Amino acid sequence: MTAVLLIEDDDRIRLSLSMALEDEGYTSYTAATAEEGLAEQRRRPADTVLVDLMLPGMDGFECIRQLRRDTEVPIIVISARDDTHDIVAALEAGADDYVIKPVAVKELAARLRALRRRSKVAAAAATAPAATVFTFGDLQVSPDAGEVRLNGTPVPVTRTEFRLLCELAAHPGLVLSRQQLLQRVWGYEFGDERVVDVHVGRLRHKIELDNAKPRHLVTVRGLGYKLQP
């Protein structure tokens, strides 16, 4: 069974969500603080980590940063804070997704399954021979090799940023809506489209000379995004 680590300081939420996850077929580990959660993940690594932001002592943002320094484990934030600034900060800290409380367990389970599928696809791609390279002027995207280069220099991107870039690169010049990207990159039939916007913004900082006037990763107002030379 897939193991999930839940880091949540509210006893009632922690217990109820842990029981609900187990009803969905997951093995559930829990921690009431970030410090306990980090120790638990080192002792008994889970397949996915769920993190609240408002934790006593070390907050959720720092917990995510420390988890990300040590591991590539998928991280989902579960928080009552729905401000765009908090969502951006959590994703920039290294989270893969953001779910706003109160949590619908069926929705959370669907997102966990989507993350699992993405991990399996990534693992399969890692064993495939490198072949395909998408070129957009000075930008190169190599899905099989897991590389992004700008003017020949490797560009460090997160797994989610890389999947997003590969999806756009596979459809050069074609506009993909936020909903399409949520479905194809995150595996969600529904969700907060701001997650897409945040990742696009982060990619622009890495692949554009002037992210205020992007040349490659372009917004088509009212429609979505496209990748072009």
Coordinates of C-alpha atoms in Angstrom, one line a residue:
M1 CA 0.0 0.0 0.0
T2 CA 1.0 3.6 -0.6
A3 CA 2.2 5.3 2.6
V4 CA 1.2 8.9 3.3
L5 CA 2.7 11.1 6.0
L6 CA 0.3 13.8 7.4
I7 CA 1.9 16.7 9.3
E8 CA -1.0 18.5 11.0
D9 CA -1.1 20.1 14.4
D10 CA -4.9 20.1 14.9
D11 CA -5.7 16.8 16.7
R12 CA -9.2 16.4 15.3
I13 CA -8.2 17.1 11.7
R14 CA -5.1 14.8 12.0
L15 CA -7.1 11.9 13.4
S16 CA -10.1 12.2 11.0
L17 CA -8.0 12.7 7.9
S18 CA -5.7 9.8 8.9
M19 CA -8.7 7.5 9.3
A20 CA -10.2 8.6 6.1
L21 CA -7.0 8.0 4.2
E22 CA -6.8 4.5 5.6
D23 CA -10.4 3.9 4.5
E24 CA -9.2 4.8 1.0
G25 CA -6.5 2.1 1.2
Y26 CA -3.5 4.2 2.3
T27 CA -1.1 3.5 5.1
S28 CA -1.1 6.7 7.2
Y29 CA 1.7 8.1 9.4
T30 CA 1.1 11.3 11.3
A31 CA 3.0 14.1 13.1
A32 CA 1.8 17.1 15.0
T33 CA 4.8 19.4 14.3
A34 CA 7.2 19.9 11.4
E35 CA 10.1 18.7 13.5
E36 CA 8.3 15.4 14.2
G37 CA 7.3 15.1 10.6
L38 CA 10.9 15.5 9.3
A39 CA 12.1 12.9 11.8
E40 CA 9.3 10.5 10.8
Q41 CA 10.1 10.9 7.1
R42 CA 13.8 10.1 7.8
R43 CA 12.9 7.1 10.0
R44 CA 10.0 5.7 7.8
P45 CA 9.9 7.4 4.4
A46 CA 6.4 7.9 3.0
D47 CA 5.5 7.9 -0.6
T48 CA 3.7 11.3 -0.3
V49 CA 3.8 14.0 2.4
L50 CA 0.8 16.2 3.3
V51 CA 1.8 19.4 5.2
D52 CA -0.2 22.1 6.9
L53 CA 1.3 25.6 6.8
M54 CA 0.3 26.9 10.2
L55 CA 2.4 24.6 12.4
P56 CA 3.8 25.4 15.9
G57 CA 7.5 26.0 15.9
M58 CA 8.9 25.5 12.4
D59 CA 6.2 26.5 9.9
G60 CA 5.0 24.5 6.9
F61 CA 7.0 26.6 4.4
E62 CA 10.3 25.7 6.1
C63 CA 9.2 22.1 6.6
I64 CA 8.7 21.9 2.8
R65 CA 12.1 23.4 2.1
Q66 CA 13.8 20.9 4.4
L67 CA 11.9 18.0 2.9
R68 CA 12.8 19.1 -0.6
R69 CA 16.5 19.4 0.3
D70 CA 16.6 15.7 1.4
T71 CA 14.1 14.0 -1.0
E72 CA 12.0 14.3 -4.2
V73 CA 9.0 12.9 -2.4
P74 CA 5.7 14.5 -3.7
I75 CA 4.4 17.1 -1.3
I76 CA 0.8 18.4 -1.0
V77 CA 0.0 21.4 1.1
I78 CA -3.3 21.2 3.1
S79 CA -4.1 24.6 4.5
A80 CA -7.0 27.0 5.3
R81 CA -4.9 29.8 3.9
D82 CA -6.3 30.5 0.4
D83 CA -4.4 33.7 -0.5
T84 CA -2.5 33.6 -3.8
H85 CA 0.7 34.8 -2.0
D86 CA 0.6 31.7 0.3
I87 CA 0.0 29.3 -2.6
V88 CA 2.9 30.9 -4.6
A89 CA 5.2 30.7 -1.5
A90 CA 4.4 27.1 -0.8
L91 CA 4.9 26.0 -4.4
E92 CA 8.2 28.0 -4.6
A93 CA 9.3 26.3 -1.4
G94 CA 9.0 23.0 -3.3
A95 CA 5.4 21.7 -2.9
D96 CA 3.8 19.9 -5.8
D97 CA 0.2 20.9 -5.1
Y98 CA -2.0 22.9 -2.8
V99 CA -5.4 21.9 -1.3
I100 CA -7.5 24.3 0.6
K101 CA -9.3 23.2 3.8
P102 CA -11.9 21.9 4.5
V103 CA -10.5 18.9 2.6
A104 CA -12.8 16.6 0.6
V105 CA -11.2 13.2 1.1
K106 CA -12.4 11.9 -2.3
E107 CA -10.7 14.9 -4.0
L108 CA -7.5 14.4 -2.0
A109 CA -7.5 10.7 -2.8
A110 CA -7.9 11.5 -6.5
R111 CA -4.9 13.9 -6.3
L112 CA -2.8 11.3 -4.5
R113 CA -3.6 8.8 -7.2
A114 CA -2.7 11.3 -9.9
L115 CA 0.7 12.0 -8.2
R116 CA 1.3 8.3 -8.0
R117 CA 0.6 7.9 -11.8
R118 CA 2.9 10.8 -12.5
S119 CA 5.7 9.2 -10.5
K120 CA 5.3 5.9 -12.4
V121 CA 5.4 7.7 -15.8
A122 CA 8.5 9.6 -14.7
A123 CA 10.2 6.4 -13.6
A124 CA 9.4 4.7 -16.9
A125 CA 10.7 7.7 -18.9
A126 CA 13.9 7.6 -16.9
T127 CA 14.7 4.1 -18.2
A128 CA 13.9 5.0 -21.8
P129 CA 16.7 5.8 -24.3
A130 CA 17.3 9.5 -24.8
A131 CA 16.0 10.5 -28.3
T132 CA 13.4 13.3 -28.6
V133 CA 14.6 16.9 -28.3
F134 CA 12.3 19.9 -28.8
T135 CA 14.1 23.1 -29.9
F136 CA 12.7 26.6 -29.6
G137 CA 15.5 28.9 -30.8
D138 CA 18.0 29.0 -27.9
L139 CA 15.7 26.7 -25.7
Q140 CA 16.0 23.0 -25.8
V141 CA 13.7 20.5 -24.0
S142 CA 14.8 16.8 -23.9
P143 CA 11.9 14.8 -22.3
D144 CA 13.7 11.5 -22.4
A145 CA 16.9 12.8 -21.0
G146 CA 15.2 14.9 -18.4
E147 CA 17.0 18.1 -19.5
V148 CA 16.3 21.7 -20.3
R149 CA 19.0 23.9 -21.8
L150 CA 19.2 27.6 -22.6
N151 CA 22.0 28.5 -25.0
G152 CA 23.5 25.1 -24.3
T153 CA 23.5 25.7 -20.5
P154 CA 21.5 23.3 -18.3
V155 CA 18.5 25.0 -16.6
P156 CA 17.5 23.6 -13.2
V157 CA 13.8 22.9 -13.0
T158 CA 11.6 21.0 -10.6
R159 CA 9.8 17.8 -11.7
T160 CA 6.5 19.6 -12.1
E161 CA 8.0 22.5 -14.1
F162 CA 9.7 20.0 -16.3
R163 CA 6.4 18.1 -17.0
L164 CA 4.7 21.4 -17.7
L165 CA 7.4 22.4 -20.2
C166 CA 7.4 19.0 -21.9
E167 CA 3.6 19.2 -22.4
L168 CA 3.9 22.6 -24.0
A169 CA 6.9 21.6 -26.0
A170 CA 5.1 18.5 -27.4
H171 CA 2.5 20.9 -28.9
P172 CA 4.6 23.8 -30.3
G173 CA 2.6 26.9 -31.1
L174 CA -0.6 25.3 -29.8
V175 CA -2.5 27.1 -27.1
L176 CA -3.3 24.9 -24.1
S177 CA -5.8 26.1 -21.5
R178 CA -5.1 26.1 -17.8
Q179 CA -7.7 23.3 -17.4
Q180 CA -6.0 21.2 -20.1
L181 CA -2.7 21.6 -18.4
L182 CA -4.2 20.7 -15.0
Q183 CA -5.5 17.5 -16.6
R184 CA -2.4 16.6 -18.6
V185 CA 0.4 17.7 -16.2
W186 CA -1.2 17.2 -12.8
G187 CA -3.7 14.5 -13.8
Y188 CA -6.7 16.5 -12.3
E189 CA -10.1 16.8 -13.7
F190 CA -10.6 19.9 -11.6
G191 CA -8.5 22.1 -9.3
D192 CA -7.2 25.6 -8.6
E193 CA -5.9 27.0 -11.9
R194 CA -3.6 29.4 -10.0
V195 CA -1.3 26.4 -9.6
V196 CA -0.6 26.5 -13.3
D197 CA 0.0 30.2 -13.3
V198 CA 2.5 29.9 -10.5
H199 CA 4.5 27.2 -12.3
V200 CA 4.4 29.2 -15.6
G201 CA 5.8 32.2 -13.7
R202 CA 8.6 30.2 -12.2
L203 CA 9.5 28.8 -15.6
R204 CA 9.7 32.2 -17.2
H205 CA 12.2 33.3 -14.6
K206 CA 14.4 30.4 -15.7
I207 CA 14.0 30.3 -19.5
E208 CA 13.3 33.9 -20.5
L209 CA 15.8 36.7 -20.8
D210 CA 13.0 39.1 -19.8
N211 CA 10.2 37.4 -18.0
A212 CA 8.0 40.5 -18.2
K213 CA 8.2 40.2 -22.0
P214 CA 8.4 36.5 -22.6
R215 CA 9.5 35.2 -26.0
H216 CA 9.1 31.5 -25.5
L217 CA 6.4 30.8 -22.9
V218 CA 3.6 33.1 -24.0
T219 CA 0.2 33.9 -22.6
V220 CA -2.7 34.0 -25.0
R221 CA -5.2 36.2 -23.2
G222 CA -8.4 34.4 -22.3
L223 CA -7.2 31.1 -23.7
G224 CA -4.0 29.8 -22.0
Y225 CA -0.3 29.3 -22.7
K226 CA 1.8 28.2 -25.7
L227 CA 5.5 27.6 -26.3
Q228 CA 7.1 29.1 -29.3
P229 CA 10.6 29.8 -30.8

